Short mmCIF file of C-alpha atoms in Angstrom, two decimals:
data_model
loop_
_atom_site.label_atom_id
_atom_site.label_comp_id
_atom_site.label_asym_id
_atom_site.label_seq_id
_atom_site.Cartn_x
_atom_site.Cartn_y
_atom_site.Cartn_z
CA UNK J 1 0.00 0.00 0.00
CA UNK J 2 2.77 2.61 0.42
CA UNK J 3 4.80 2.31 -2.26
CA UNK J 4 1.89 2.89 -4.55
CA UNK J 5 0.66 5.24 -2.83
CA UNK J 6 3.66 7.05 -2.37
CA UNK J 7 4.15 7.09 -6.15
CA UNK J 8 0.03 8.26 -6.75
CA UNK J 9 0.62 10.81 -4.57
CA UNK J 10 3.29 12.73 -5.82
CA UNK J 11 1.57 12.66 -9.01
CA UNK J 12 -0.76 14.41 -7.84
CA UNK J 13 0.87 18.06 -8.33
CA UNK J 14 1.53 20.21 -10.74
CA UNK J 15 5.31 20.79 -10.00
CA UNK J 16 7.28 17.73 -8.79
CA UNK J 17 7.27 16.27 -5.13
CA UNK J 18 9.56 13.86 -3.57
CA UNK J 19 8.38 11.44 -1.11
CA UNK J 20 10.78 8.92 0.97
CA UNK J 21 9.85 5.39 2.18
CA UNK J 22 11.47 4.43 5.53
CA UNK J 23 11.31 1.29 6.12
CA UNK J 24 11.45 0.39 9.74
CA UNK J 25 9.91 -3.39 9.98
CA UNK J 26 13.53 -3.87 11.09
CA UNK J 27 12.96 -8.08 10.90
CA UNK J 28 10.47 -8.36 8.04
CA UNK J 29 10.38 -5.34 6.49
CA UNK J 30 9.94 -6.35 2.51
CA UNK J 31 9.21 -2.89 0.82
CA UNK J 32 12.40 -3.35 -1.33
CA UNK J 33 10.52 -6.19 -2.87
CA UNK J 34 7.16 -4.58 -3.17
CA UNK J 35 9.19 -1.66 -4.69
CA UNK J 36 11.56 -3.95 -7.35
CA UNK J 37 14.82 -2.08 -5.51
CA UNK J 38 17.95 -3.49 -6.76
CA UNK J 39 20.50 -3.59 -3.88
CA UNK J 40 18.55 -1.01 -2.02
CA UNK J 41 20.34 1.26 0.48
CA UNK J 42 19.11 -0.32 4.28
CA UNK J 43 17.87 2.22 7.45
CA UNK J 44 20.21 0.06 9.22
CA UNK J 45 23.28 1.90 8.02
CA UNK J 46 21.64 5.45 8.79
CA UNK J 47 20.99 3.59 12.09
CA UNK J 48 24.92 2.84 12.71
CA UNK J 49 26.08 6.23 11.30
CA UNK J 50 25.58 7.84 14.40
CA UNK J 51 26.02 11.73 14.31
CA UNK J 52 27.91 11.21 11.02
CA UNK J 53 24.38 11.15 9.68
CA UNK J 54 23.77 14.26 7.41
CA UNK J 55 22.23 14.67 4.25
CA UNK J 56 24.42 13.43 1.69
CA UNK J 57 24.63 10.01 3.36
CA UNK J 58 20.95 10.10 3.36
CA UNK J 59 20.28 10.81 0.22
CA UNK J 60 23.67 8.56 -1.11
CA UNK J 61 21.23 5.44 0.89
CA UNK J 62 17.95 6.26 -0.61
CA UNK J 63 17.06 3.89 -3.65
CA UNK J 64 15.06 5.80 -6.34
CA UNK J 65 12.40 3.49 -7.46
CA UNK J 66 10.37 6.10 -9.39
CA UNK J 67 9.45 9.22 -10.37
CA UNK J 68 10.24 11.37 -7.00
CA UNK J 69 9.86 8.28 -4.58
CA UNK J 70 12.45 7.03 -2.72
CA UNK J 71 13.01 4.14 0.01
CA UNK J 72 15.36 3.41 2.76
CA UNK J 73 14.85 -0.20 2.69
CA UNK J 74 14.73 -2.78 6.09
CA UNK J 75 18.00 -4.53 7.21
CA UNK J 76 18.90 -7.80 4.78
CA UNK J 77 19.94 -9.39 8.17
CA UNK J 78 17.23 -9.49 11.25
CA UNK J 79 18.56 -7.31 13.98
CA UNK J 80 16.63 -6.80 17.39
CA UNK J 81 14.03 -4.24 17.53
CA UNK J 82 14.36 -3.64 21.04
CA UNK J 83 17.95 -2.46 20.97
CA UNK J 84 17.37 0.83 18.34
CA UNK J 85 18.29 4.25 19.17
CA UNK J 86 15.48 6.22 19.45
CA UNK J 87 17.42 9.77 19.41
CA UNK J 88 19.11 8.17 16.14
CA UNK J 89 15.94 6.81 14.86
CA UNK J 90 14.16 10.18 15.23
CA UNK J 91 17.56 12.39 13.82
CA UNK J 92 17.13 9.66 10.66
CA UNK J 93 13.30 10.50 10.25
CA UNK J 94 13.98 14.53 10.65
CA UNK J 95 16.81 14.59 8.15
CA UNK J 96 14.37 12.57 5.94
CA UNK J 97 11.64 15.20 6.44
CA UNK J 98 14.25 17.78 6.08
CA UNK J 99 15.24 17.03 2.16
CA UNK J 100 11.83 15.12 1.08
CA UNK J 101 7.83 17.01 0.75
CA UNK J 102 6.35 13.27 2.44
CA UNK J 103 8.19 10.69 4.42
CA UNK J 104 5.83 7.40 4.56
CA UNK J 105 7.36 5.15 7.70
CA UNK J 106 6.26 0.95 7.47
CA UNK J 107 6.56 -0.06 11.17
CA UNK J 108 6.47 -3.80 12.73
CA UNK J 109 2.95 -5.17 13.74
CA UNK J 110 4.49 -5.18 17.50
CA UNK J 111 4.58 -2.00 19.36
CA UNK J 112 7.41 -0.48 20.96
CA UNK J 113 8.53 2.31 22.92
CA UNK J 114 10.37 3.48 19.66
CA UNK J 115 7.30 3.01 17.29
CA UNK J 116 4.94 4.48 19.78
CA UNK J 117 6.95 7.71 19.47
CA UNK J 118 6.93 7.80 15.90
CA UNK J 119 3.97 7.68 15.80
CA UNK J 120 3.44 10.31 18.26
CA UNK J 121 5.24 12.59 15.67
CA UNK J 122 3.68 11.90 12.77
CA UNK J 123 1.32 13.76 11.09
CA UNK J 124 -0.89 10.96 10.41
CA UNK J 125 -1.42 7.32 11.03
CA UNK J 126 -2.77 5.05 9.03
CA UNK J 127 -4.43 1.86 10.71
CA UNK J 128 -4.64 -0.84 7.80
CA UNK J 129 -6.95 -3.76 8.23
CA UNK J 130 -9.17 -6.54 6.51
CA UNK J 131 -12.81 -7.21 7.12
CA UNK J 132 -12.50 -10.82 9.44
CA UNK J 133 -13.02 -10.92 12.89
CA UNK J 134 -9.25 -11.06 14.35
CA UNK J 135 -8.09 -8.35 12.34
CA UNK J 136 -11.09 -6.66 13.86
CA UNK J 137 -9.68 -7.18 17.12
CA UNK J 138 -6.25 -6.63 16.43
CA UNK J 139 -7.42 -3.12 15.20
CA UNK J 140 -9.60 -2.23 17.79
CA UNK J 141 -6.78 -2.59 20.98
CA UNK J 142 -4.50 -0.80 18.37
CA UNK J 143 -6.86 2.10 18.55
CA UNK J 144 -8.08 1.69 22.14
CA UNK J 145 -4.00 2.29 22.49
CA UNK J 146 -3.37 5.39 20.66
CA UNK J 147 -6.43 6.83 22.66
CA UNK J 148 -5.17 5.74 25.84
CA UNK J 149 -2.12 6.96 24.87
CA UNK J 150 -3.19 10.55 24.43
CA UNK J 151 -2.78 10.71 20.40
CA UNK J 152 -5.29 12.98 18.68
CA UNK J 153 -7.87 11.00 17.57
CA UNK J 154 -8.27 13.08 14.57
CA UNK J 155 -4.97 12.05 13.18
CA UNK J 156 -5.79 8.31 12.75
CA UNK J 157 -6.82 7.20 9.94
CA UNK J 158 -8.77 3.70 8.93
CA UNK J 159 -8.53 2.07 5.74
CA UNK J 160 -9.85 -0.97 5.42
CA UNK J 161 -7.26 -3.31 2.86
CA UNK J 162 -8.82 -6.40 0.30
CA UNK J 163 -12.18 -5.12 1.08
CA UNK J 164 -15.24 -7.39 0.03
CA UNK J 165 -18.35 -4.34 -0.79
CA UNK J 166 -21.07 -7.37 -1.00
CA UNK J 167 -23.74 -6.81 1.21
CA UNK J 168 -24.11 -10.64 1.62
CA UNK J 169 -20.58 -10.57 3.11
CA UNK J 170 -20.37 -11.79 6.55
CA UNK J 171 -18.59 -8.75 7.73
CA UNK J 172 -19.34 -5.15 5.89
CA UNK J 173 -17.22 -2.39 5.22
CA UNK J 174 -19.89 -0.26 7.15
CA UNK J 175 -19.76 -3.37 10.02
CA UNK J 176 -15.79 -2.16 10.38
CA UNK J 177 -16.70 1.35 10.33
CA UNK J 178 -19.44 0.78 13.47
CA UNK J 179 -16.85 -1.80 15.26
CA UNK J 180 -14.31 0.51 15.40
CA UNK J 181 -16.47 3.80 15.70
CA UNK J 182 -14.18 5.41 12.64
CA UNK J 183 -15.28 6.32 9.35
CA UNK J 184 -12.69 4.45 6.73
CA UNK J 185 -10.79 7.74 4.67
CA UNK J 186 -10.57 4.67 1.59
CA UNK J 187 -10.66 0.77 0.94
CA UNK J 188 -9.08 -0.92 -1.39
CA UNK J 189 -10.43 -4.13 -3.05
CA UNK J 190 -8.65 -7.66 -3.39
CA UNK J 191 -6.31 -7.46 -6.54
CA UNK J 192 -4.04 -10.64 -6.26
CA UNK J 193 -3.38 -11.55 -10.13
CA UNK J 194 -2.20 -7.97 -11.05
CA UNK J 195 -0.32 -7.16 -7.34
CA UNK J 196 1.30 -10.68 -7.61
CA UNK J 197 2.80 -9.84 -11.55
CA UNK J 198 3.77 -6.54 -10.04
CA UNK J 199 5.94 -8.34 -7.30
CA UNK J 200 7.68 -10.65 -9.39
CA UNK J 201 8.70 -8.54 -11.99
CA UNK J 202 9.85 -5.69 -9.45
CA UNK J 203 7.60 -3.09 -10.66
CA UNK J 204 4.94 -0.71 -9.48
CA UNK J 205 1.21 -1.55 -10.14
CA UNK J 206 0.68 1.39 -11.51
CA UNK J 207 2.87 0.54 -14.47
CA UNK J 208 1.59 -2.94 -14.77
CA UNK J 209 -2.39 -2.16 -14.02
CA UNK J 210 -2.91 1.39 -14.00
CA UNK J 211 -6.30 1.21 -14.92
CA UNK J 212 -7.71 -1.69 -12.28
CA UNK J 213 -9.93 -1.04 -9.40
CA UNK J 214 -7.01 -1.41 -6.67
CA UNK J 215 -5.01 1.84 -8.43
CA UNK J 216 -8.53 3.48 -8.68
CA UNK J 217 -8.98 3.60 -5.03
CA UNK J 218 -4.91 4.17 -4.27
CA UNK J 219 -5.16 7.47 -6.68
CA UNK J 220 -8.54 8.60 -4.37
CA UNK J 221 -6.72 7.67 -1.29
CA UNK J 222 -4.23 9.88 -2.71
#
């Protein structure tokens, strides 16, 4: 979801925007793949670089994978999520902010004290999830969270991801909506066949199915 949208977005002005993807699913993070980055540049470097960091070596790590978006792709090895720096994590994500018009951050499904706090600084939060029962759940204590947490409830966002809009579904789009007391800002609909020939031949969906239902929604989401 945000690689393309990171790539509908920025076509959405007149003049050219950048936009960087930081990856920070520090074990199995896998928007390199989604993205078709050869040998991308990893967050774990910037993470190592200490105050060396500045924005050459940002922008020298950054992997261009299309027209003004960028991506600081997850470690290739799995390195423990507990042990980042979260001064270093937050000078990586301000230097990143600093030399791009959007920064999109993946984090891991787990919570920690590190992820909590970006997402205390962002400007908005998107909570992804599908239509079944457990994903229900796991989205409702992630919201119950951020309000017990203090975040402004404004600022997160529901979309609901491989959405079924049958009314004979067991589980509406409007039955997520009144579970989880949020309107959804978008959905986007099951696209396997195309996402799947997107993945394997390393390229956005947008160039391989502009026209389908999935980048309809991604451009409104936009």
């Amino acid at each position: 979801i945000l690689v393309n949208l990171a790539a509908a977005l920025v076509q959405q002005f007149d003049a050219p925007r950048t936009c960087c993807i930081i990856d920070l699913d520090l074990q199995f993070g896998d928007v390199a793949q989604y993205s078709g980055a050869e040998e991308p540049g990893s967050v774990g470097t910037l993470l190592e670089a200490g105050k060396r960091l500045d924005r050459d070596m940002l922008r020298d790590t950054a992997t261009a994978i299309g027209d003004g978006v960028s991506v600081l792709a997850a470690p290739a090895e799995m390195m423990p999520i507990d042990d980042v720096d979260i001064d270093q994590l937050l000078r990586i994500i301000s230097c990143a902010r600093r030399e791009f018009d959007f920064v999109f951050v993946d984090l891991p499904s787990g919570w920690t004290n590190w992820s909590l706090s970006i997402a205390a600084a962002s400007d908005e939060i998107f909570v992804v999830t599908k239509q079944g029962l457990g994903n229900l759940r796991h989205a409702h204590r992630c919201m119950r969270m951020f309000d017990d947490i203090g975040l402004e409830r404004d600022k997160v966002k529901l979309v609901i991801n491989c959405a079924t809009r049958s009314l004979f579904g067991a589980i509406s789009t409007k039955d997520v909506e009144s579970a989880l007391n949020r309107n959804a800002i978008g959905w986007l609909p099951r696209d396997d066949d195309n996402m799947t020939l997107a993945v394997d031949q390393g390229r956005l969906l947008a160039d391989v199915a502009p026209r389908s239902s999935y980048m309809k929604q991604i451009g409104l989401l936009a």
